[in-house]
Short mmCIF file of C-alpha atoms and ligand atoms in Angstrom, two decimals:
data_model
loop_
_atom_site.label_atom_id
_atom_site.label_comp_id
_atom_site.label_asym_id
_atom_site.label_seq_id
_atom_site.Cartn_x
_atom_site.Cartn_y
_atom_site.Cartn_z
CA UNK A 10 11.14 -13.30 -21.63
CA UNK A 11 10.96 -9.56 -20.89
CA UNK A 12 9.13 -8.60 -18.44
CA UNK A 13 6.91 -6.00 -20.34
CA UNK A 14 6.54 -8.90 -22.95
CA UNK A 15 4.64 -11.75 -21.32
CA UNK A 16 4.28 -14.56 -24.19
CA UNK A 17 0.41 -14.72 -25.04
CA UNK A 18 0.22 -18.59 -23.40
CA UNK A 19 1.21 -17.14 -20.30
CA UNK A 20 -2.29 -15.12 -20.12
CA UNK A 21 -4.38 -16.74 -22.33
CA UNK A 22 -7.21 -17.75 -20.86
CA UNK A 23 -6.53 -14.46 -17.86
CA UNK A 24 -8.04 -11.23 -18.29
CA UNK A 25 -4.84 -9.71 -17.46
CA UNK A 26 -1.53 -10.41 -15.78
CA UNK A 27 -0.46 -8.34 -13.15
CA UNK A 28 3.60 -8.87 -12.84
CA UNK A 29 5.57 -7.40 -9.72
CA UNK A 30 9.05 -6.98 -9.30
CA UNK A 31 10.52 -8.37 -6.38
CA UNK A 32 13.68 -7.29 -6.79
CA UNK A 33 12.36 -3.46 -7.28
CA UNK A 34 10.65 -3.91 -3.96
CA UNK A 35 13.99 -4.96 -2.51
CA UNK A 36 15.66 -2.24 -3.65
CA UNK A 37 12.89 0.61 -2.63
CA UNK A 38 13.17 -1.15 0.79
CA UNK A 39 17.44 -0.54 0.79
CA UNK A 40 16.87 3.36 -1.01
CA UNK A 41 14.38 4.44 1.83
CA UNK A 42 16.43 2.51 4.82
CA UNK A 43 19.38 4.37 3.21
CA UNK A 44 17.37 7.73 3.57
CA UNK A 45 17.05 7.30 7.02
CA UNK A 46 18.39 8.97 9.45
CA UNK A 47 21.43 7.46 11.13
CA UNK A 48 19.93 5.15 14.05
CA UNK A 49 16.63 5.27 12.29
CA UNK A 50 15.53 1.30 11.51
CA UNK A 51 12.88 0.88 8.41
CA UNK A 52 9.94 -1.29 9.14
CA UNK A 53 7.54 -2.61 6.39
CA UNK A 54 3.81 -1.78 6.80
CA UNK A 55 2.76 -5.07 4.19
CA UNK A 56 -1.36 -4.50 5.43
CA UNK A 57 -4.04 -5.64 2.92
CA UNK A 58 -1.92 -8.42 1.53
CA UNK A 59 1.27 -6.06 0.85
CA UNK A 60 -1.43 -3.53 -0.70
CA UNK A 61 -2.99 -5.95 -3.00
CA UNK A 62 0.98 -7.58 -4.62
CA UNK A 63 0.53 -10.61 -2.37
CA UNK A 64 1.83 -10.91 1.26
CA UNK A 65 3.29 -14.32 0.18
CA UNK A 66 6.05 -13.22 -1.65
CA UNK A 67 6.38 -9.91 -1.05
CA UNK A 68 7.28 -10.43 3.20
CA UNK A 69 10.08 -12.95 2.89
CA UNK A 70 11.30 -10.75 -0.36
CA UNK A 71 11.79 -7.84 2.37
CA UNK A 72 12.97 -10.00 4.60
CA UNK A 73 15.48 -11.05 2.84
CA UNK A 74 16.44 -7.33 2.46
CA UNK A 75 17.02 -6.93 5.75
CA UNK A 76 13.77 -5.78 7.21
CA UNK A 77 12.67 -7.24 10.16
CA UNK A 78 9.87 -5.49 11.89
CA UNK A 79 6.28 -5.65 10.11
CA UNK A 80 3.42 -3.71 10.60
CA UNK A 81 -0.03 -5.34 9.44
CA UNK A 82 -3.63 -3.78 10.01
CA UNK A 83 -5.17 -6.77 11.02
CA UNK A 84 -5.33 -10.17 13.30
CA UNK A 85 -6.15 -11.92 10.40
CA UNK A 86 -3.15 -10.72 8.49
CA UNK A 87 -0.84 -10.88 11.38
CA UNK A 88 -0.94 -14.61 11.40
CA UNK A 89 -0.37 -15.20 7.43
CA UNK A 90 2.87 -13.33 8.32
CA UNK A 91 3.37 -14.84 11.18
CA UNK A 92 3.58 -18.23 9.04
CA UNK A 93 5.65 -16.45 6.40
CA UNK A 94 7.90 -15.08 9.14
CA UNK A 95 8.29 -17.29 11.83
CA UNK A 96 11.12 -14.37 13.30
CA UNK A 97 9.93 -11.47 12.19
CA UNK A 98 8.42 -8.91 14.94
CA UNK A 99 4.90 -8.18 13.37
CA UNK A 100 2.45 -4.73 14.71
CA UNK A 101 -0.79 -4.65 14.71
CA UNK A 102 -2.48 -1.52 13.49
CA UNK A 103 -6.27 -1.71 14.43
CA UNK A 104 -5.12 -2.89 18.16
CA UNK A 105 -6.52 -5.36 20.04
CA UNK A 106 -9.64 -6.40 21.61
CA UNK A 107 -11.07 -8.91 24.30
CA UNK A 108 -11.97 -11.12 21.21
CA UNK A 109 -8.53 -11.06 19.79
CA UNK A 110 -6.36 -11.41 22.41
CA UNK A 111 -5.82 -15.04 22.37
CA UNK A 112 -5.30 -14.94 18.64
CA UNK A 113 -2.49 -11.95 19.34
CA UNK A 114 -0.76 -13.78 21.76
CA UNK A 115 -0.94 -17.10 19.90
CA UNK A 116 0.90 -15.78 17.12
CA UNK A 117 3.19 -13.37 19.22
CA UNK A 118 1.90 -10.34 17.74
CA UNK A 119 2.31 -6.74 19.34
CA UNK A 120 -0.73 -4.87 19.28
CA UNK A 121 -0.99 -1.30 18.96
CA UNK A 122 -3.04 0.43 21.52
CA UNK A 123 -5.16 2.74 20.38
CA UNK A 124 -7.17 3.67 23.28
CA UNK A 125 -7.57 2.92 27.01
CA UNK A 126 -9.89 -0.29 26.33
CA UNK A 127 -7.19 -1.40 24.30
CA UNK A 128 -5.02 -1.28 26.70
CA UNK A 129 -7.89 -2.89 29.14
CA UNK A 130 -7.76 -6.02 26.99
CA UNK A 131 -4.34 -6.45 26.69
CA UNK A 132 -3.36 -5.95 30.38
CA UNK A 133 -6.20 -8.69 30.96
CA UNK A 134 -4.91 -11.45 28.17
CA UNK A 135 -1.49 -10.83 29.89
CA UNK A 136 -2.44 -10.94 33.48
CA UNK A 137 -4.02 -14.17 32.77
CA UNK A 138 -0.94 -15.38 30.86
CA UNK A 139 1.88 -14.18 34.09
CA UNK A 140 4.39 -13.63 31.99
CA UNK A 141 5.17 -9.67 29.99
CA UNK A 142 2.86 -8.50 26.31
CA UNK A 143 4.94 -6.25 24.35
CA UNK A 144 2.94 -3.14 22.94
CA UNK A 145 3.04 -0.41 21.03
CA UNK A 146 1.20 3.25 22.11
CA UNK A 147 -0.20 5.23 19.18
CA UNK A 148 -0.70 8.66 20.17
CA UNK A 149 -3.37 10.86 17.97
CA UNK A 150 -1.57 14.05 17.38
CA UNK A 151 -4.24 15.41 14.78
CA UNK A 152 -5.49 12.78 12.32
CA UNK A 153 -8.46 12.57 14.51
CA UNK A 154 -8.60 8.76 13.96
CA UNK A 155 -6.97 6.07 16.22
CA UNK A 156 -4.89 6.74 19.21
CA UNK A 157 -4.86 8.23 22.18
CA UNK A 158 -5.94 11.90 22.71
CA UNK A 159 -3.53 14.58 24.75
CA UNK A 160 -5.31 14.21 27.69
CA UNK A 161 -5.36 10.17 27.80
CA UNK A 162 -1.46 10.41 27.26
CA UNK A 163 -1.26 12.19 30.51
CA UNK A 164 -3.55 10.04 32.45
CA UNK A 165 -1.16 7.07 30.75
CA UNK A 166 1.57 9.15 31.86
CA UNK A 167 0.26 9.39 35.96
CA UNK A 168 -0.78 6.12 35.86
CA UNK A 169 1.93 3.62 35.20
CA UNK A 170 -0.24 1.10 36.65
CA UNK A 171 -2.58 0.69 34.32
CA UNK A 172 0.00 -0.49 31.96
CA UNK A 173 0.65 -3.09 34.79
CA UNK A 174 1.62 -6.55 32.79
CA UNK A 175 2.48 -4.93 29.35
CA UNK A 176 6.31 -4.44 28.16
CA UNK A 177 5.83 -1.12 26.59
CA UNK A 178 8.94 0.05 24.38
CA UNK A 179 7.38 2.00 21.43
CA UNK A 180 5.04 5.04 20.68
CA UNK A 181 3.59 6.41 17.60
CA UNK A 182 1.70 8.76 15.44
CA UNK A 183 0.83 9.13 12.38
CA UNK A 184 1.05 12.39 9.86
CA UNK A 185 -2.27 13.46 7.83
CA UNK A 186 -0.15 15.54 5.42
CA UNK A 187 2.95 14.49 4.80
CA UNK A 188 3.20 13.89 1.10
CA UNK A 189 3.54 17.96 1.32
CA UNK A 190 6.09 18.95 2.46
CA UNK A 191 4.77 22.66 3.21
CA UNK A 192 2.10 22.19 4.94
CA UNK A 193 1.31 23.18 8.42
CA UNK A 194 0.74 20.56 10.02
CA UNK A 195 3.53 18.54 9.62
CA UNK A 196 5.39 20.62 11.99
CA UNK A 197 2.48 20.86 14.31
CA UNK A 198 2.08 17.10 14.64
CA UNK A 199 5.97 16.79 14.95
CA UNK A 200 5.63 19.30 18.27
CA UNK A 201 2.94 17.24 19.80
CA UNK A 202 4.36 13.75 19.58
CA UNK A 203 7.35 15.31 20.89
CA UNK A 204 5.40 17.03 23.56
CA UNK A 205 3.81 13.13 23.90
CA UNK A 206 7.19 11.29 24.37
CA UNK A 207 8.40 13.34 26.49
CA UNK A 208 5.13 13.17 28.87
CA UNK A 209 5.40 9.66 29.00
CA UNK A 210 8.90 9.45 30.03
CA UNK A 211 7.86 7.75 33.28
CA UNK A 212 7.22 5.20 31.30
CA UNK A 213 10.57 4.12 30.52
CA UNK A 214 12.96 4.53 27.73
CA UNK A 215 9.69 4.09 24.42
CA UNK A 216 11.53 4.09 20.87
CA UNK A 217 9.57 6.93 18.60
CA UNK A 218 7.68 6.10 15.27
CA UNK A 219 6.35 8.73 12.99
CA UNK A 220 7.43 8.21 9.17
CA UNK A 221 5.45 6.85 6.94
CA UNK A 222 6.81 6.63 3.40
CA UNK A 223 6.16 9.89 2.52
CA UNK A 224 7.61 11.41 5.69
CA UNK A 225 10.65 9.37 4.98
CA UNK A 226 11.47 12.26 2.26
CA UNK A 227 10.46 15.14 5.26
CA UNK A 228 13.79 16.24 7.08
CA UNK A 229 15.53 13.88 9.56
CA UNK A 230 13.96 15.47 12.16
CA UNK A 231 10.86 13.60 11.27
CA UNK A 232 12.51 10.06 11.48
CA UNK A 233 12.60 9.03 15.15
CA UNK A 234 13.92 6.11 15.79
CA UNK A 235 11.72 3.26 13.30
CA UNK A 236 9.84 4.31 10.25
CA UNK A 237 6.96 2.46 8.21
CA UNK A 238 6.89 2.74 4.68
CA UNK A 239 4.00 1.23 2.84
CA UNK A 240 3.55 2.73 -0.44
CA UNK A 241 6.65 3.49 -1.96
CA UNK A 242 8.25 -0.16 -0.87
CA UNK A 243 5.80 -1.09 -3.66
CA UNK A 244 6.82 1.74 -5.98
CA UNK A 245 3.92 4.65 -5.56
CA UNK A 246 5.52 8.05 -5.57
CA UNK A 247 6.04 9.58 -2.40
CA UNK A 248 5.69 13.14 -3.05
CA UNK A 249 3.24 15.49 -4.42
CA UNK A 250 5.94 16.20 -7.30
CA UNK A 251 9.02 15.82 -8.57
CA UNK A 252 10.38 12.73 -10.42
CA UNK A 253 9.10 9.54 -8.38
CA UNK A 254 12.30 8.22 -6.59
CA UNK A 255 11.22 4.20 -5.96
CA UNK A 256 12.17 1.93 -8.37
CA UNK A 257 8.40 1.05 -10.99
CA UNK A 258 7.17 -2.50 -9.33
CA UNK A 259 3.71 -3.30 -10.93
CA UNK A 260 2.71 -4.01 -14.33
CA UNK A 261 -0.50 -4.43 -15.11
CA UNK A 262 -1.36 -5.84 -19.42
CA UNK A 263 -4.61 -6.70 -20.83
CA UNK A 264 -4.62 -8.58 -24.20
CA UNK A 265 -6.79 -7.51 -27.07
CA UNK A 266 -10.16 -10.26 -27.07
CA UNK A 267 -11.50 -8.72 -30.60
CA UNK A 268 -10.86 -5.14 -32.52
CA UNK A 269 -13.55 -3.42 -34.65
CA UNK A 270 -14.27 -0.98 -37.10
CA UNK A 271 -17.04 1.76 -36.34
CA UNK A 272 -18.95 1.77 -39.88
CA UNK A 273 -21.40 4.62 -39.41
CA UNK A 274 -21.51 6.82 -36.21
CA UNK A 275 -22.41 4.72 -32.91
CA UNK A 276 -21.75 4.71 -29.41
CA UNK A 277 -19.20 2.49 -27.06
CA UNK A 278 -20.53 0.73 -24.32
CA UNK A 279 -23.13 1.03 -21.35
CA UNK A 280 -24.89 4.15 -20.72
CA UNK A 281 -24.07 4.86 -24.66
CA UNK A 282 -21.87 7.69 -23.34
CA UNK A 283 -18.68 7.98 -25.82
CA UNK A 284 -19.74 8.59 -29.51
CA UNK A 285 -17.83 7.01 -32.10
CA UNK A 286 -17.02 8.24 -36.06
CA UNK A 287 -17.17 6.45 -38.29
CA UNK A 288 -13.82 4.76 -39.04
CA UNK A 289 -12.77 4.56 -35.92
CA UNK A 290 -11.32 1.61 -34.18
CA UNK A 291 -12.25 0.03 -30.98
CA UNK A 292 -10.25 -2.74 -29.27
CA UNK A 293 -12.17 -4.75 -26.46
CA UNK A 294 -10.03 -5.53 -23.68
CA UNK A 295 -10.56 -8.57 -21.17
CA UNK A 296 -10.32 -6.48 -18.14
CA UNK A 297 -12.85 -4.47 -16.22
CA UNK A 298 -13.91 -3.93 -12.60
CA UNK A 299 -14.34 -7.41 -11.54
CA UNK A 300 -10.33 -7.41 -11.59
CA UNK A 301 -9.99 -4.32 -9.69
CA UNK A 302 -10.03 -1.95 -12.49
CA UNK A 303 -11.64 1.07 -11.30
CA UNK A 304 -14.73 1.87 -12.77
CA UNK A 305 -14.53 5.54 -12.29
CA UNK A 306 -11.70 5.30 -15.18
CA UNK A 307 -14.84 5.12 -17.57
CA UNK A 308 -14.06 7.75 -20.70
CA UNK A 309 -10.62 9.01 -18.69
CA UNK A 310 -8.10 6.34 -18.49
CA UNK A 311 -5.36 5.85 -20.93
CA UNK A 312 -3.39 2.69 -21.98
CA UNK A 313 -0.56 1.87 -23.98
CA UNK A 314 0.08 -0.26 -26.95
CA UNK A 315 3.47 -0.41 -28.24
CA UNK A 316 4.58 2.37 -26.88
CA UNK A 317 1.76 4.40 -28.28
CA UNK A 318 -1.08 6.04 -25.76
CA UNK A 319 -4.67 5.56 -26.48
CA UNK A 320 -7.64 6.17 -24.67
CA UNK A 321 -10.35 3.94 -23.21
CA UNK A 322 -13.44 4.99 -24.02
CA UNK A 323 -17.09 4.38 -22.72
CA UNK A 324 -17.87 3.15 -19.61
CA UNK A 325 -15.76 0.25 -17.98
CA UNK A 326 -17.62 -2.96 -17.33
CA UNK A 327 -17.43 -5.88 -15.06
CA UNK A 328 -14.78 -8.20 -17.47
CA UNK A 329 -14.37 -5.36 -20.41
CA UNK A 330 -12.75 -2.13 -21.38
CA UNK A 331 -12.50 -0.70 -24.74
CA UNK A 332 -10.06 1.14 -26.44
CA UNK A 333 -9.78 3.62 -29.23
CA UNK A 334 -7.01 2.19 -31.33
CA UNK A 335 -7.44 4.18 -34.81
CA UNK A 336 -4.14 5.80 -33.80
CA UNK A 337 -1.80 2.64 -34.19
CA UNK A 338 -1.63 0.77 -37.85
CA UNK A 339 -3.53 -1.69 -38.52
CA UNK A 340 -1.53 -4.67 -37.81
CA UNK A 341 -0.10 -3.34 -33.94
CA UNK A 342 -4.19 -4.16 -32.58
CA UNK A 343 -5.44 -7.25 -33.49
CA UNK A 344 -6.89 -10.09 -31.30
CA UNK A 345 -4.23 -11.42 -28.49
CA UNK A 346 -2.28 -7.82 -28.75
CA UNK A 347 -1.21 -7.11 -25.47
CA UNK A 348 -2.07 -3.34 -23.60
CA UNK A 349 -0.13 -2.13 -21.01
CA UNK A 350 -2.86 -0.59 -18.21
CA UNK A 351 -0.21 0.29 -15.51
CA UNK A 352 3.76 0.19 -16.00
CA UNK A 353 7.03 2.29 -17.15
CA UNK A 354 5.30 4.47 -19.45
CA UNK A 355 2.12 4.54 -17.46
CA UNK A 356 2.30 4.01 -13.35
CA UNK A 357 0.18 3.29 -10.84
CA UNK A 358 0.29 6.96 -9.66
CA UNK A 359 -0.46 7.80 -13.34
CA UNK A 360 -3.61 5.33 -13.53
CA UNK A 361 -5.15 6.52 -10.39
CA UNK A 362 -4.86 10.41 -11.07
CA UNK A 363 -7.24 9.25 -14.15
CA UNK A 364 -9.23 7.74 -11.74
CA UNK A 365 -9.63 10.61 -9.66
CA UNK A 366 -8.13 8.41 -6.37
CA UNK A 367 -4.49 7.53 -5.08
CA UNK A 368 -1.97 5.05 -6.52
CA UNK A 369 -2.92 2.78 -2.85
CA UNK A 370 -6.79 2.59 -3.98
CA UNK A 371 -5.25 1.35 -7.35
CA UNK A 372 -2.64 -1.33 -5.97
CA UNK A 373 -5.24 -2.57 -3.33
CA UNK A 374 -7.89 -3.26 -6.02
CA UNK A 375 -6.25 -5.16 -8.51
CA UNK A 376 -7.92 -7.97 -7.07
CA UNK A 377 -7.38 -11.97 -7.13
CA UNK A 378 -8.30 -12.25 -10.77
CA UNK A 379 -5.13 -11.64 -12.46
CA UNK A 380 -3.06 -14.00 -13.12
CA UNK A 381 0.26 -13.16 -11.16
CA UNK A 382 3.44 -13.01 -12.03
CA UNK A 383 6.53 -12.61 -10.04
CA UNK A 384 9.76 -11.73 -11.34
CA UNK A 385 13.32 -10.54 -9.53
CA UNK A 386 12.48 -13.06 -6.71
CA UNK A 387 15.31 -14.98 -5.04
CA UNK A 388 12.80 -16.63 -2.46
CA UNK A 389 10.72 -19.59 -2.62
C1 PLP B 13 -0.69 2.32 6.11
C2 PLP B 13 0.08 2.96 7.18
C3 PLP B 13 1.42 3.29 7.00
C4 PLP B 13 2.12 3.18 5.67
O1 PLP B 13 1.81 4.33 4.93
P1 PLP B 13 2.40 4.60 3.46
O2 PLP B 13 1.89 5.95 3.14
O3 PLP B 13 1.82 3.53 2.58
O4 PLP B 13 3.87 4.52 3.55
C5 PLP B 13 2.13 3.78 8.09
N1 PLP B 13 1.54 3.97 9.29
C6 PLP B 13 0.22 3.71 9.48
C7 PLP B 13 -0.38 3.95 10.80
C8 PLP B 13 -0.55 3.21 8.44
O5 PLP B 13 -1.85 2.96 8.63
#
């Protein structure tokens, strides 16, 4: 079966099935390690279960691609991967703190410190331990969010000592901007986690991360030594413009529940807020924001029906969307038709400029409801 053809058993009964491409993912993972500059490794940031597509299948998919250093937001997550990748090395974005140190070190996971109490916690799980805790340093260099600020690099930097315990061999930052490549501060976040680095030199040789996906299309300079793609490993453009280089991974279809005809003039859905002719044509749709599907795409989204676009109308509700299909014949929109929300002809990227958000609000939505399907996988 095709994949943009899922035979109607396969969702009856689902409001929609949501089908990612394994193989895609394995291939944006070997296009963006390509891109790299030489020496450059490429991690896999697969936070918020791989950005909604299912940590499951999507880690061992890029480990089988050759990835093998993780990066995961959370404890929580860090020991689902752990599980899933018994070898992998696995980062922890948010850090650590006195309550999650035992659960970091039972699972082997390296934290990154964010601040000085970070670093408090984690010297204290290790002293009590005797034996080395890798880390990770994230250095703030103007997102103004986690890390550590100019002036706590150089107290790092002074004092060694307080690292006393930890097995330091990698800092970080992280760019605000770098889906453009013009802006500012780009190169003014470069300069300071260069000026970083090299203040904390005493440290020891530290291996540099910066790139994020989108930074991964920034000049070389920008690469360091390991980058962490999130994003486009799951097929969201990179860029601000310019055809989208990553291979499409997500499919999201819906399947016509009943059509009807607008007799006299009347409005579509809650609120009454899209007004109907008559002769028009609505098809209801079992999908709505209960599965992740935005409810600010009320009156703006489109969809497509073989091959043709058509607009949802009115407002989206919890387990419904409707569609204006009086632009397709009769016969394409009937009861089980199926409606392709996100795909080829409509992406992620596309769906959440409708929505007024980014393709990574989209992906991490699409919650648990969907039935999932997996296709291009050669593991498990
Ligand atoms: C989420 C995240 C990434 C991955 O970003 P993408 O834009 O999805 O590639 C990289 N680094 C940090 C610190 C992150 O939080």
């Amino acid at each position: 079966m095709s994949r943009s053809e899922p035979c109607i058993a396969e969702i009856r009964g689902a409001g929609g099935i949501l089908t990612i491409d394994l193989a895609a993912i394995a291939d944006n993972y070997r296009r963006l390690a390509d891109r790299l500059s030489p020496g450059a490794e490429c991690g896999a940031v697969v936070k918020a279960d791989a950005y909604g597509l299912g940590l499951d299948r999507v880690a061992p998919t890029l480990w089988a691609a050759g990835c093998r250093r993780f990066f995961v937001a959370i404890v929580e997550e860090g020991h689902r991967l752990r599980k899933l990748l018994p070898e992998a090395v696995i980062y922890v974005f948010n850090g650590v703190e006195p309550e999650t140190a035992p659960d970091m070190e039972a699972a082997s996971l390296i934290p990154v410190l964010n601040h000085p109490g970070q670093v408090e916690a984690w010297t204290a799980r290790a002293r009590a331990s005797g034996r080395p805790f890798p880390a990770m340093i994230h250095v703030d260099t103007g997102m103004n969010r986690l890390g550590f600020s100019p002036s706590d690099v150089e107290t790092l930097a002074a004092c060694s000592e307080r690292l006393a315990g930890l097995s330091v061999r990698e800092a970080m930052t992280h760019l605000a901007c770098a889906e453009d490549p013009e802006h500012p501060l780009n190169e003014e976040q470069l300069d300071r986690f260069r000026w970083a680095m090299e203040t904390l030199a005493p440290l020891g040789p530290l291996r540099a991360s910066l790139a994020n996906s989108s930074a991964i299309f920034l000049p070389g300079r920008y690469h360091f030594d390991l980058a962490r793609p999130g994003s486009a490993l799951y097929g969201v453009h990179p860029q601000e413009s310019g055809p989208n280089p990553m291979a499409q991974v997500v499919t999201l279809q819906g399947r016509i529940l009943q059509t009807r005809r607008i007799d006299s003039p009347a409005t579509v859905g809650y609120g009454a807020t899209h007004s109907a002719e008559r002769g028009i044509r609505i098809a209801t749709i079992g999908v709505g924001y209960g599965d992740g599907y935005l409810r600010s795409l009320s009156n703006s989204a489109s969809a497509f029906v073989g091959g043709v676009r058509v607009p949802l109308v009115g407002r989206v509700s919890m387990d419904l969307i409707t569609i204006d299909v009086s632009a397709l014949p009769e016969d394409a929109a009937h009861p089980g038709s199926v409606v392709e929300l996100i795909g080829r002809q409509h992406t992620a990227d596309d769906l959440a400029r409708e929505a007024g958000t980014i393709a990574y609000e989209i992906l991490t939505a699409l919650g648990r409801r969907f039935t999932r399907r997996y296709v291009g996988g050669n593991t498990g």
